[in-house]
Short mmCIF file of C-alpha atoms in Angstrom, two decimals:
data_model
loop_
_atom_site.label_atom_id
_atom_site.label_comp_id
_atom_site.label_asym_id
_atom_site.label_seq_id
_atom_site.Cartn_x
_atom_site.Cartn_y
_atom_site.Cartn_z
CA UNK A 1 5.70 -4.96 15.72
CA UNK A 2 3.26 -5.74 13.23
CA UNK A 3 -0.41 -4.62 13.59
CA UNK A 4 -3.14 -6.75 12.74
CA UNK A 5 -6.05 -4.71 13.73
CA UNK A 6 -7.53 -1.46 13.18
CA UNK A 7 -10.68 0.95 13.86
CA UNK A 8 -11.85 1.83 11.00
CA UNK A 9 -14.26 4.29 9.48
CA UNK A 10 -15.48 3.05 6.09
CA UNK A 11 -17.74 5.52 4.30
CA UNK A 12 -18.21 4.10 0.96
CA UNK A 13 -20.23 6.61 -2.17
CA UNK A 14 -23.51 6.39 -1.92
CA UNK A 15 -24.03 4.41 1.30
CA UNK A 16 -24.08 5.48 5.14
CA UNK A 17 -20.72 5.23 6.78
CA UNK A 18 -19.59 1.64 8.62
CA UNK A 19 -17.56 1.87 11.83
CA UNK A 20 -15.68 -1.01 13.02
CA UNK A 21 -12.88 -3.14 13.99
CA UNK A 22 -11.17 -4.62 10.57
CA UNK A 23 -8.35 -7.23 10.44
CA UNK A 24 -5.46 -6.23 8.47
CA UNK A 25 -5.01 -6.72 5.43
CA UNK A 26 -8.32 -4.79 4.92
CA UNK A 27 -9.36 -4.79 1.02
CA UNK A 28 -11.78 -2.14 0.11
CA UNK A 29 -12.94 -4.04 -3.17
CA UNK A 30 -14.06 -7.05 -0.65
CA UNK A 31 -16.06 -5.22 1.57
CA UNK A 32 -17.60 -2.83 -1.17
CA UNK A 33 -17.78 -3.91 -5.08
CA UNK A 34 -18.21 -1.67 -7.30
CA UNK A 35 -17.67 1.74 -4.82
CA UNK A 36 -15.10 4.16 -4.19
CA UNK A 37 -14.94 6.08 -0.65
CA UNK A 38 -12.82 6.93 2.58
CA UNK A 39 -11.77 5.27 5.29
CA UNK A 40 -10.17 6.22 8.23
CA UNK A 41 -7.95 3.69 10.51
CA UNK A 42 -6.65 3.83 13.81
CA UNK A 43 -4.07 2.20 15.80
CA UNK A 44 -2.46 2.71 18.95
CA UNK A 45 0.79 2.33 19.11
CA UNK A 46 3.08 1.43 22.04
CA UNK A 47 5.23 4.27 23.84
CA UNK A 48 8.71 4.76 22.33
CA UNK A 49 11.58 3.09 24.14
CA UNK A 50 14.80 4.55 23.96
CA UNK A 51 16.07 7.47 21.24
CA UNK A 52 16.45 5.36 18.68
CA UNK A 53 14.97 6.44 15.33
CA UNK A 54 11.40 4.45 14.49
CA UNK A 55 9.36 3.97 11.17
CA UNK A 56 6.27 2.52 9.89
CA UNK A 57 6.29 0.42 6.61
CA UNK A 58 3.07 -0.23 4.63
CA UNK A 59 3.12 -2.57 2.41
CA UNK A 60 -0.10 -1.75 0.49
CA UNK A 61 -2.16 1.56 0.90
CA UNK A 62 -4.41 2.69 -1.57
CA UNK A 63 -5.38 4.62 -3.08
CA UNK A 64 -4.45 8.03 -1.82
CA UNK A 65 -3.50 8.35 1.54
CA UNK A 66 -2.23 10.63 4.38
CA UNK A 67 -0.40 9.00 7.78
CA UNK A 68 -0.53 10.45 10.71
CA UNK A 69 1.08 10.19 14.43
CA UNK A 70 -0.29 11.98 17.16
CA UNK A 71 -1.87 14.61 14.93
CA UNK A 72 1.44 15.42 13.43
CA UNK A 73 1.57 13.88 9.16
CA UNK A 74 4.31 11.70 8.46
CA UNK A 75 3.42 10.46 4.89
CA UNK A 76 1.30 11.55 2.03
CA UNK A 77 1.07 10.26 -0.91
CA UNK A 78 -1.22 11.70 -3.54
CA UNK A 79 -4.17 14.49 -3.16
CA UNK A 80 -7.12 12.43 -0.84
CA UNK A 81 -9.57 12.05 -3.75
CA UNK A 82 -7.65 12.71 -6.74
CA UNK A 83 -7.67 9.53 -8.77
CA UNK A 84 -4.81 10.25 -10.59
CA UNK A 85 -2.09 9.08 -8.32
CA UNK A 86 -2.53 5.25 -6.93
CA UNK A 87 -0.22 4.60 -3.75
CA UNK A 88 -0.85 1.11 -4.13
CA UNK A 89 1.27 0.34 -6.57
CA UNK A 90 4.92 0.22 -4.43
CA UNK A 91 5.59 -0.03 -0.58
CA UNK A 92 5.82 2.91 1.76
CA UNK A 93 8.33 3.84 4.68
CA UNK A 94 7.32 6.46 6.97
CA UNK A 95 10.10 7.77 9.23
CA UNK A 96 8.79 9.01 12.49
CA UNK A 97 10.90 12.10 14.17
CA UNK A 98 11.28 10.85 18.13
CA UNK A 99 10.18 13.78 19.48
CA UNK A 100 6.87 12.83 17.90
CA UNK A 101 6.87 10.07 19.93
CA UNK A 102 5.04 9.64 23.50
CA UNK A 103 7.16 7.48 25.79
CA UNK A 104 4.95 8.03 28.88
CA UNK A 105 1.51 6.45 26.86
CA UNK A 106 0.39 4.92 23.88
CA UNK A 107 0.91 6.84 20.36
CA UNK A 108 -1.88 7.16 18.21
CA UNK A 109 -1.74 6.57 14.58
CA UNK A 110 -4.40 7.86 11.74
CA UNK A 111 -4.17 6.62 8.27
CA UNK A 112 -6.67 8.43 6.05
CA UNK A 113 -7.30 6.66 2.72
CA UNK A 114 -9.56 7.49 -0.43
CA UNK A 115 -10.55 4.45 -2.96
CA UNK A 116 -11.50 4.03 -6.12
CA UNK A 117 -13.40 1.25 -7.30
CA UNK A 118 -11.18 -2.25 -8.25
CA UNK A 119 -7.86 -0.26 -7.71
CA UNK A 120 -6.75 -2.34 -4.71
CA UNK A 121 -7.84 0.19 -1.91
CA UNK A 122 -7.62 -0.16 1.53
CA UNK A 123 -4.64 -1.15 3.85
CA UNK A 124 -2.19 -3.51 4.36
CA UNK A 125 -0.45 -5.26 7.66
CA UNK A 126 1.60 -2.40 9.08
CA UNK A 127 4.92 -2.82 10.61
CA UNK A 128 5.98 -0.39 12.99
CA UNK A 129 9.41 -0.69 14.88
CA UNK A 130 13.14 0.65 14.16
CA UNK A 131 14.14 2.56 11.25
CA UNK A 132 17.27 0.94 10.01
CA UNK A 133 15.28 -2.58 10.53
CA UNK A 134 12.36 -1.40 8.43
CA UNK A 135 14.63 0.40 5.94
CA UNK A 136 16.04 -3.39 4.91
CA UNK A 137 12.55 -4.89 4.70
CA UNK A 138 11.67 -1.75 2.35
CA UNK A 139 13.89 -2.26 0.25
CA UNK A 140 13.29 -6.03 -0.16
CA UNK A 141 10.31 -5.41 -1.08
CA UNK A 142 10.33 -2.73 -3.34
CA UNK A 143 13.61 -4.87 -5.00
CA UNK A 144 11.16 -7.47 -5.27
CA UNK A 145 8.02 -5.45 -6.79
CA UNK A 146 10.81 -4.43 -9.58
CA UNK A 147 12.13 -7.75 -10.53
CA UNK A 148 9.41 -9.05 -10.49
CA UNK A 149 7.94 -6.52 -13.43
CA UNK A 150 11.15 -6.69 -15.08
CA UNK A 151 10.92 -10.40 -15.25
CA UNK A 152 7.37 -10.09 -16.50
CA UNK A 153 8.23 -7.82 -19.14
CA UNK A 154 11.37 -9.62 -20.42
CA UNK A 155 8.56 -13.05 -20.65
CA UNK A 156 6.39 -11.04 -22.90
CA UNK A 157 9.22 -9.75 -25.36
CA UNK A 158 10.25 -13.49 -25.63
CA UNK A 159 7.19 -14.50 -26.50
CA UNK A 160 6.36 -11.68 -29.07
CA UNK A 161 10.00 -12.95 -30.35
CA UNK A 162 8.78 -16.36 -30.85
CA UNK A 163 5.45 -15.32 -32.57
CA UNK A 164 7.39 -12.87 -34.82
CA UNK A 165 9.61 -16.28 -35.95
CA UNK A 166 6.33 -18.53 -36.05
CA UNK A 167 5.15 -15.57 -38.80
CA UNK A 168 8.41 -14.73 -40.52
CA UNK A 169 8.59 -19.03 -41.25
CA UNK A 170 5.03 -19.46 -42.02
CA UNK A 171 3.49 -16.43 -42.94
CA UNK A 172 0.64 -16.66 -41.40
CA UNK A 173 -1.40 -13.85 -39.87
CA UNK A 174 -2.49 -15.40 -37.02
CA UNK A 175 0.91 -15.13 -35.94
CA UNK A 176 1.65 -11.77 -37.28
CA UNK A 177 -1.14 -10.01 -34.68
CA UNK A 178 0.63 -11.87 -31.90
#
């Protein structure tokens, strides 16, 4: 199941706090330029079927953030407020223990983020359903975020290649800084 909406709590520095209903993918930077903050999000999610084991994947959190279903944490990923760890830099699976779960009413979830200014904040579409489903999909996607770098990084040593040849043939300094 992927959830689309949230209640939020948006308290950005400096400015009184917003409460709302935000579409997911919710960017901090979007709604406030310039400012860190919290925010607090809040879904309900559907009673558990079955004993099978469930997850939730996040795709994008920032910038520190703690997860939590019905009261009980599930993920954390850097001190709320400490700028020195960014969560939204890689995806995030959160394995939810069944007993956890509600199967007689609908499961609450709390995500709890703090944002610093143009670091991405905020949160993502959030996939809830099976573990060993969502496991796959994490690992897609953090194959992906990897490649992807790796691919970058190998295009930029080519290049500084080439410009080393362009200034080892012509001797020009322009060439040499590149």
């Amino acid at each position: 199941v992927q959830l689309r909406q949230a209640h939020a709590v948006l308290q950005p520095e400096g400015r009184p706090a917003v409460e709302r209903t935000v579409t997911l993918t919710h960017r901090w930077d979007a709604d406030f330029p310039g400012r860190g903050g919290t925010a607090t999000y809040r879904v309900t999610l559907p009673p558990r079927q079955g004993n099978q084991a469930m997850a939730l994947l996040f795709t994008r959190v920032g910038n520190q953030v703690v997860v939590s279903v019905n009261g009980a944490r599930v993920l954390a990923r850097g001190t709320l407020g400490d700028p020195r760890y960014d969560a939204a830099k890689t995806p995030h699976l959160a394995p939810i223990d069944a007993p956890l779960l509600h199967t007689d009413r609908p499961n609450e979830l709390v995500v709890r983020v703090t944002t610093q200014d143009a670091r991405w904040g905020g949160l993502s579409l959030v996939t809830y359903g099976p573990e060993a489903a969502l496991q796959k999909e994490y690992d897609i996607q953090r194959r992906w975020r990897y490649v992807a770098s790796l691919i970058f990084c190998v295009a930029l040593g080519l290049l500084g290649l080439m410009a080393l040849a362009l200034w080892a043939r012509m001797r020009d300094a322009v060439f040499a800084c590149f």
